[in-house]
Amino acid sequence: MGHEELLARHRAVMPRWMALYYEHPIELASASGRRVTDREGRTYLDFFAGILTNAVGYDVAEISDAIRSQLSTGVLHSSTLYLIRSQVELAEKIAELSGIPDAKVFFTNSGTEANETALMLATQYRRSDQVLALRNSYHGRAFATVAITGNRGWSASSLSPVKVSWVHGGYRFRSPFKDLSDADYVKACVADLREVIETTTAGDVACMIAEPIQGVGGFSSPPDGLFGAFKEVLDEYGILFVSDEVQTGWGRTGEHFWGIQSHGVTPDAMTFAKGLGNGLAIGGVVARGDLMDCLTAHSLSTFGGNPIATTGALATLNYLLDHDLQANAAKLGERLIDGLRDIAADRPAVGDVRGKGLMIGIELVGADGAPDAAKAVAVLEGTRERGLLVGKGGLYGNVIRLAPPMTLTEDEVEEALGILEDVL
């Protein structure tokens, strides 16, 4: 069956709002390393990795062998009503890596569920339904996570179980403070945060939730130290801080294992998902023990932390640490960003190249500097035609997102830069 036939079947039974890439969408049929092959036999270098999820790449023996070993036991599922050895071992490792004092971990099936859980914990702990979130943010597609998503393109409903106040800071390129120095930018955003708390809330806010680098928002980020400065203000009011590490976790930013560490602050809780499972569905929350234990009703997760997902995730995390993929992300990410900035130097259509490690955004603009979504679509299509898969995002749909598997090689970086130079 070719792509066109499958597309017709897809459109007949799938919702219209379920996005597909490309004028002629493709089905991925096989993969190895950093390359995927579609159903019609075309092979591509993958620089989006299933939206940052295939963090270690494809067909990794150590991960596949661990999953097969668990499959051989016949126990694919037991629910969290029973002890799960791989779940406990994975939680121990994540708690230690988190740096959060007396940390405990709860596993979910996705980043959306993880953020919903964090909101439930924070609002229960603080006995408040007030939440601070950042403009241009994205936190998921469920009821509360849509409410704290500051991006019109992904906000399907105005209804909300929480009261949200919005603060500046995450998207610097089009911020009213963009022309300030780093230090003055931080001061302006901190002043805005304080004013938002004083003017739009009753003071007893449950939490602030923020992505260290805004993913769907176009891989945008503030100067280092902003969230550390925010935390000082939050502490004055007793407001919890939740770092959404769904896209920035596991060393992808290169310089740190968690994105929030660039800001010199330890959050009260972190949410995670995507890269931990290297394709398996897993997410979760790691939080202070007193915060995690604050629920007074029964709760569990039928599928969260299941034996297959936690076995695969544990193998993924061990592989990532054993092979120091964080260092690889730092090294090759620097080469990618430098190469892209060289390319952008004489191309006025590129308004900004930004990011850290293997999490890089290319913002495309018109002659007047306005967002140009059509150019981003053209780059998306042009790179695919030349054998490179990239992502697209941003508040205005005008940012190309690059987030290849962290096992990326130097030759693959140069190959991708050549294609991007040609297309841009």
XYZ file of C-alpha atoms in Angstrom:
424
model
C 0.000 0.000 0.000
C 1.389 3.399 -1.015
C 1.259 6.663 0.884
C -1.678 8.126 -1.018
C -3.943 5.144 -0.326
C -3.040 5.118 3.363
C -3.605 8.882 3.545
C -7.128 8.473 2.163
C -7.878 5.824 4.781
C -6.351 8.003 7.502
C -8.544 10.975 6.599
C -11.662 8.813 6.630
C -11.239 7.664 10.239
C -8.912 10.166 11.964
C -9.920 13.651 13.191
C -9.285 16.658 10.952
C -7.401 18.425 13.739
C -4.779 15.661 13.934
C -1.794 17.263 12.226
C 0.272 15.590 9.511
C 3.556 16.839 8.080
C 4.078 17.431 4.352
C 1.843 18.053 1.371
C 2.238 14.337 0.686
C 2.507 12.652 4.132
C 4.786 9.659 4.544
C 4.705 6.438 6.569
C 7.921 5.347 8.269
C 8.380 1.616 7.746
C 11.843 0.847 9.172
C 14.753 2.563 10.892
C 18.326 2.143 12.100
C 20.732 4.521 13.781
C 19.622 8.038 12.860
C 17.949 7.061 9.582
C 14.384 6.094 8.753
C 12.952 4.554 5.590
C 9.438 5.228 4.370
C 6.987 2.686 2.998
C 7.920 3.558 -0.582
C 11.633 2.902 0.045
C 13.015 6.430 0.501
C 15.559 6.822 3.334
C 15.997 10.005 5.385
C 18.352 11.387 8.004
C 16.034 12.050 10.947
C 16.554 15.408 12.681
C 13.296 15.446 14.631
C 13.364 11.978 16.219
C 9.650 11.478 16.701
C 9.378 14.932 18.338
C 12.541 14.465 20.448
C 11.351 11.028 21.600
C 13.789 8.670 19.860
C 16.586 10.240 21.868
C 19.104 7.412 21.409
C 18.186 6.580 17.829
C 16.697 3.506 16.212
C 17.316 -0.221 16.593
C 19.697 0.077 19.549
C 20.636 -3.474 20.588
C 20.942 -2.809 24.325
C 17.433 -1.330 24.459
C 15.812 -3.856 22.141
C 17.394 -6.757 24.034
C 16.080 -5.449 27.364
C 12.559 -5.149 25.967
C 12.717 -8.641 24.433
C 13.906 -10.032 27.756
C 10.873 -8.586 29.525
C 8.574 -9.820 26.752
C 9.936 -13.331 27.237
C 8.577 -13.377 30.804
C 5.037 -12.961 29.502
C 4.437 -10.069 31.934
C 3.642 -7.117 29.691
C 1.381 -5.551 32.303
C 0.509 -5.905 35.961
C -0.723 -2.404 37.022
C 0.786 -0.449 39.886
C -1.194 -2.527 42.381
C 1.757 -4.914 42.290
C 5.459 -4.351 42.820
C 7.359 -3.749 39.579
C 11.111 -4.173 39.921
C 12.062 -2.141 36.837
C 9.752 0.676 37.969
C 11.458 0.884 41.362
C 14.954 0.742 39.836
C 14.108 3.455 37.316
C 12.540 5.659 40.007
C 15.638 5.280 42.186
C 17.872 6.417 39.350
C 15.684 9.376 38.362
C 15.309 10.501 41.983
C 19.078 10.510 42.377
C 19.664 12.323 39.083
C 17.022 14.956 39.856
C 18.919 16.663 42.660
C 15.597 17.243 44.423
C 15.807 16.520 48.173
C 13.962 13.386 49.371
C 12.622 12.925 45.849
C 9.841 10.534 44.907
C 8.675 9.551 41.422
C 5.294 8.804 39.854
C 5.136 7.380 36.337
C 2.560 8.206 33.669
C 2.120 7.426 29.975
C 2.995 10.839 28.521
C 4.154 14.370 29.139
C 0.568 15.592 29.141
C -0.280 13.186 31.968
C 2.890 14.143 33.803
C 1.987 17.838 33.734
C -1.596 17.095 34.766
C -0.211 15.165 37.744
C 2.122 18.010 38.695
C -0.776 20.466 38.614
C -2.884 18.176 40.793
C -0.076 17.853 43.333
C 0.668 21.585 43.431
C -2.952 22.712 43.696
C -3.658 20.157 46.415
C -0.497 20.979 48.359
C -1.143 24.716 48.254
C -4.966 24.426 48.421
C -5.177 26.868 45.517
C -6.301 26.699 41.902
C -4.115 29.600 40.781
C -1.209 28.869 38.424
C 1.477 31.015 36.789
C 2.544 30.050 33.268
C 4.659 31.584 30.518
C 3.452 33.100 27.302
C 4.302 30.988 24.231
C 4.382 27.815 26.359
C 3.076 24.331 25.567
C 2.349 21.725 28.234
C -0.010 19.158 26.676
C -3.419 18.474 25.193
C -5.543 17.557 28.250
C -7.940 19.891 30.043
C -5.607 21.525 32.571
C -2.526 21.413 30.341
C -4.339 23.172 27.492
C -5.342 25.820 30.034
C -1.687 26.528 30.901
C -0.554 26.474 27.253
C 0.228 30.029 26.151
C 0.008 29.433 22.433
C -3.221 30.113 20.556
C -2.446 27.484 17.930
C -2.578 24.716 20.537
C -5.325 26.033 22.830
C -8.402 24.072 21.825
C -10.629 25.380 24.616
C -10.886 28.413 26.870
C -12.443 26.319 29.636
C -10.091 25.617 32.518
C -9.955 23.821 35.871
C -7.263 26.298 37.021
C -6.976 30.083 37.061
C -3.939 31.072 34.987
C -1.865 34.264 34.996
C 0.683 34.785 32.251
C 4.215 36.136 32.626
C 6.880 37.263 30.168
C 10.237 35.674 29.587
C 10.338 32.509 27.502
C 10.305 33.927 23.959
C 12.953 36.607 23.750
C 13.128 37.179 19.986
C 9.742 38.955 19.882
C 9.596 40.075 23.512
C 8.996 43.761 24.348
C 12.247 43.424 26.341
C 14.270 41.841 23.502
C 16.683 44.749 23.055
C 17.761 44.765 26.710
C 20.985 43.204 27.957
C 20.709 39.778 29.573
C 20.814 41.278 33.050
C 18.220 43.949 32.258
C 16.010 41.411 30.478
C 15.967 39.293 33.629
C 15.191 42.344 35.773
C 12.296 43.346 33.509
C 10.802 39.843 33.532
C 11.169 39.568 37.316
C 9.413 42.919 37.730
C 6.643 41.673 35.452
C 6.314 38.464 37.503
C 5.990 40.434 40.723
C 3.389 42.736 39.185
C 1.397 39.795 37.793
C 1.292 38.187 41.247
C 0.257 41.457 42.891
C -2.376 42.462 40.344
C -3.892 39.287 38.893
C -3.854 36.757 41.754
C -5.064 36.454 45.335
C -1.456 35.842 46.383
C -1.784 32.207 47.389
C -0.743 30.835 43.999
C -0.187 27.069 43.738
C 2.763 27.006 41.347
C 4.596 28.358 38.388
C 5.190 25.843 35.587
C 7.737 26.590 32.875
C 9.771 24.919 30.134
C 13.476 25.840 30.398
C 13.429 25.907 26.586
C 9.994 26.264 25.007
C 9.608 23.304 22.679
C 6.481 23.748 20.573
C 7.100 27.479 21.016
C 10.069 27.240 18.649
C 12.988 26.201 20.891
C 13.050 29.642 22.464
C 14.602 30.374 25.839
C 15.466 33.266 28.169
C 18.957 34.189 29.369
C 20.460 31.777 31.883
C 19.500 32.715 35.406
C 15.976 33.945 34.710
C 14.256 31.069 36.493
C 16.653 31.331 39.396
C 15.588 34.969 39.760
C 11.940 33.941 39.392
C 12.375 31.335 42.139
C 13.487 34.008 44.613
C 10.195 35.840 44.062
C 8.154 32.625 44.165
C 9.758 31.663 47.474
C 8.628 34.948 48.998
C 5.033 33.880 48.400
C 5.500 30.157 49.048
C 4.697 29.400 45.398
C 5.970 26.059 44.084
C 8.099 25.866 40.938
C 7.586 23.048 38.410
C 10.079 22.597 35.571
C 8.610 20.946 32.478
C 11.549 18.829 31.278
C 9.565 16.790 28.750
C 11.775 18.066 25.920
C 14.832 19.421 27.772
C 15.616 16.434 29.998
C 18.194 13.618 29.740
C 21.135 15.783 28.656
C 19.702 17.007 25.363
C 20.747 20.608 26.057
C 24.361 19.463 26.321
C 25.597 21.687 29.107
C 23.336 20.124 31.762
C 21.347 16.936 32.338
C 18.181 18.933 33.084
C 17.385 22.156 31.265
C 16.571 24.020 34.466
C 20.128 23.570 35.742
C 21.195 26.426 33.429
C 19.349 28.711 35.819
C 21.061 27.633 39.037
C 17.873 26.476 40.708
C 16.424 23.216 42.007
C 12.680 23.072 41.321
C 10.105 21.584 43.678
C 9.075 19.179 40.922
C 10.061 18.226 37.393
C 7.978 16.536 34.743
C 9.505 14.273 32.101
C 8.587 12.002 29.173
C 9.630 11.674 25.507
C 13.348 10.771 25.348
C 13.281 8.561 28.437
C 11.457 5.781 26.605
C 13.281 6.129 23.263
C 9.919 5.485 21.598
C 8.073 3.681 24.385
C 5.197 5.552 26.010
C 6.379 6.796 29.399
C 6.299 10.021 31.391
C 6.319 11.036 35.008
C 6.892 13.483 37.829
C 9.822 13.643 40.225
C 9.120 15.861 43.215
C 9.918 16.575 46.844
C 8.624 13.758 49.001
C 6.216 15.936 50.984
C 4.766 17.342 47.767
C 4.415 13.922 46.144
C 2.754 12.486 49.256
C 0.194 15.289 49.693
C -2.743 13.536 48.027
C -5.312 12.229 50.506
C -7.371 10.136 48.064
C -6.471 6.824 46.468
C -4.726 7.006 43.118
C -2.744 4.813 40.732
C -1.894 4.483 37.069
C -3.133 1.448 35.199
C -0.453 1.641 32.528
C 2.010 4.214 33.907
C 5.249 2.546 34.990
C 4.343 -0.768 33.341
C 7.048 -3.464 33.094
C 7.702 -3.030 29.363
C 7.962 0.766 29.438
C 10.123 0.936 32.569
C 12.413 -1.864 31.395
C 12.974 -0.084 28.084
C 13.364 3.289 29.791
C 15.912 1.928 32.265
C 17.931 0.500 29.377
C 17.657 3.833 27.537
C 18.802 5.834 30.549
C 21.720 3.477 31.205
C 22.778 3.659 27.553
C 22.558 7.445 27.573
C 24.703 7.697 30.702
C 27.193 4.956 29.784
C 27.899 6.563 26.394
C 27.911 10.151 27.742
C 25.419 11.317 25.130
C 25.111 14.608 26.981
C 28.706 15.431 25.976
C 27.956 14.405 22.402
C 24.929 16.710 22.378
C 27.079 19.582 23.633
C 29.844 19.041 21.089
C 27.736 18.433 17.991
C 25.108 20.954 19.018
C 27.779 23.656 19.074
C 28.905 22.650 15.586
C 25.317 22.705 14.316
C 24.541 26.123 15.786
C 27.832 27.621 14.527
C 27.239 26.152 11.071
C 23.670 27.436 10.920
C 24.718 30.913 12.007
C 27.335 30.940 9.270
C 24.631 29.950 6.778
C 22.260 32.601 8.156
C 24.823 35.414 7.889
C 23.901 36.261 4.278
C 20.316 34.984 4.317
C 17.907 37.668 5.558
C 15.077 35.113 5.650
C 16.703 33.664 8.789
C 15.774 35.986 11.638
C 17.263 33.929 14.463
C 19.251 30.775 15.135
C 18.972 29.687 18.760
C 19.131 26.725 21.087
C 21.346 24.580 23.247
C 22.853 21.191 22.533
C 20.755 19.200 20.087
C 17.695 21.423 20.483
C 17.943 24.155 17.860
C 15.452 26.557 16.291
C 15.684 28.513 13.031
C 13.175 31.386 12.931
C 12.171 32.447 9.421
C 11.042 35.986 8.655
C 9.894 38.208 5.840
C 11.642 41.299 4.537
C 10.073 43.373 7.313
C 11.105 40.918 10.032
C 7.567 39.607 10.481
C 7.051 35.855 11.000
C 6.953 33.960 7.686
C 5.227 30.603 8.097
C 5.254 29.952 4.341
C 9.055 29.916 4.342
C 9.055 27.364 7.169
C 6.731 25.127 5.170
C 9.018 25.498 2.168
C 12.048 24.477 4.258
C 10.132 21.534 5.739
C 9.233 20.287 2.255
C 12.617 21.110 0.732
C 14.614 19.213 3.344
C 12.363 16.157 3.004
C 12.870 16.183 -0.757
C 16.629 16.126 -0.125
C 16.492 13.338 2.469
C 16.349 15.208 5.794
C 13.424 15.247 8.230
C 13.081 18.337 10.456
C 10.344 19.738 12.668
C 8.299 22.923 12.589
C 6.793 25.054 15.355
C 6.755 28.444 16.993
C 3.881 30.714 17.959
C 3.465 31.716 14.317
C 4.476 28.402 12.706
C 7.638 29.974 11.295
C 10.373 28.094 13.195
C 12.255 25.042 11.946
C 13.071 22.730 14.855
C 16.138 20.470 14.855
C 16.383 17.735 17.503
C 18.169 14.648 16.142
C 18.940 11.537 18.203
C 21.741 12.201 20.681
C 23.885 9.470 19.089
C 24.368 11.801 16.116
C 27.756 11.686 14.356
C 29.973 14.459 12.977
C 29.440 13.247 9.406
C 25.672 13.421 9.876
C 25.957 16.981 11.176
C 27.842 18.019 8.050
C 25.344 16.188 5.834
C 22.438 18.014 7.470
C 24.182 21.395 7.283
C 24.760 20.864 3.569
C 21.080 20.156 2.971
C 19.926 23.061 5.133
C 22.321 25.450 3.385
C 20.975 24.323 0.011
C 17.331 24.669 1.064
C 17.688 27.966 2.920
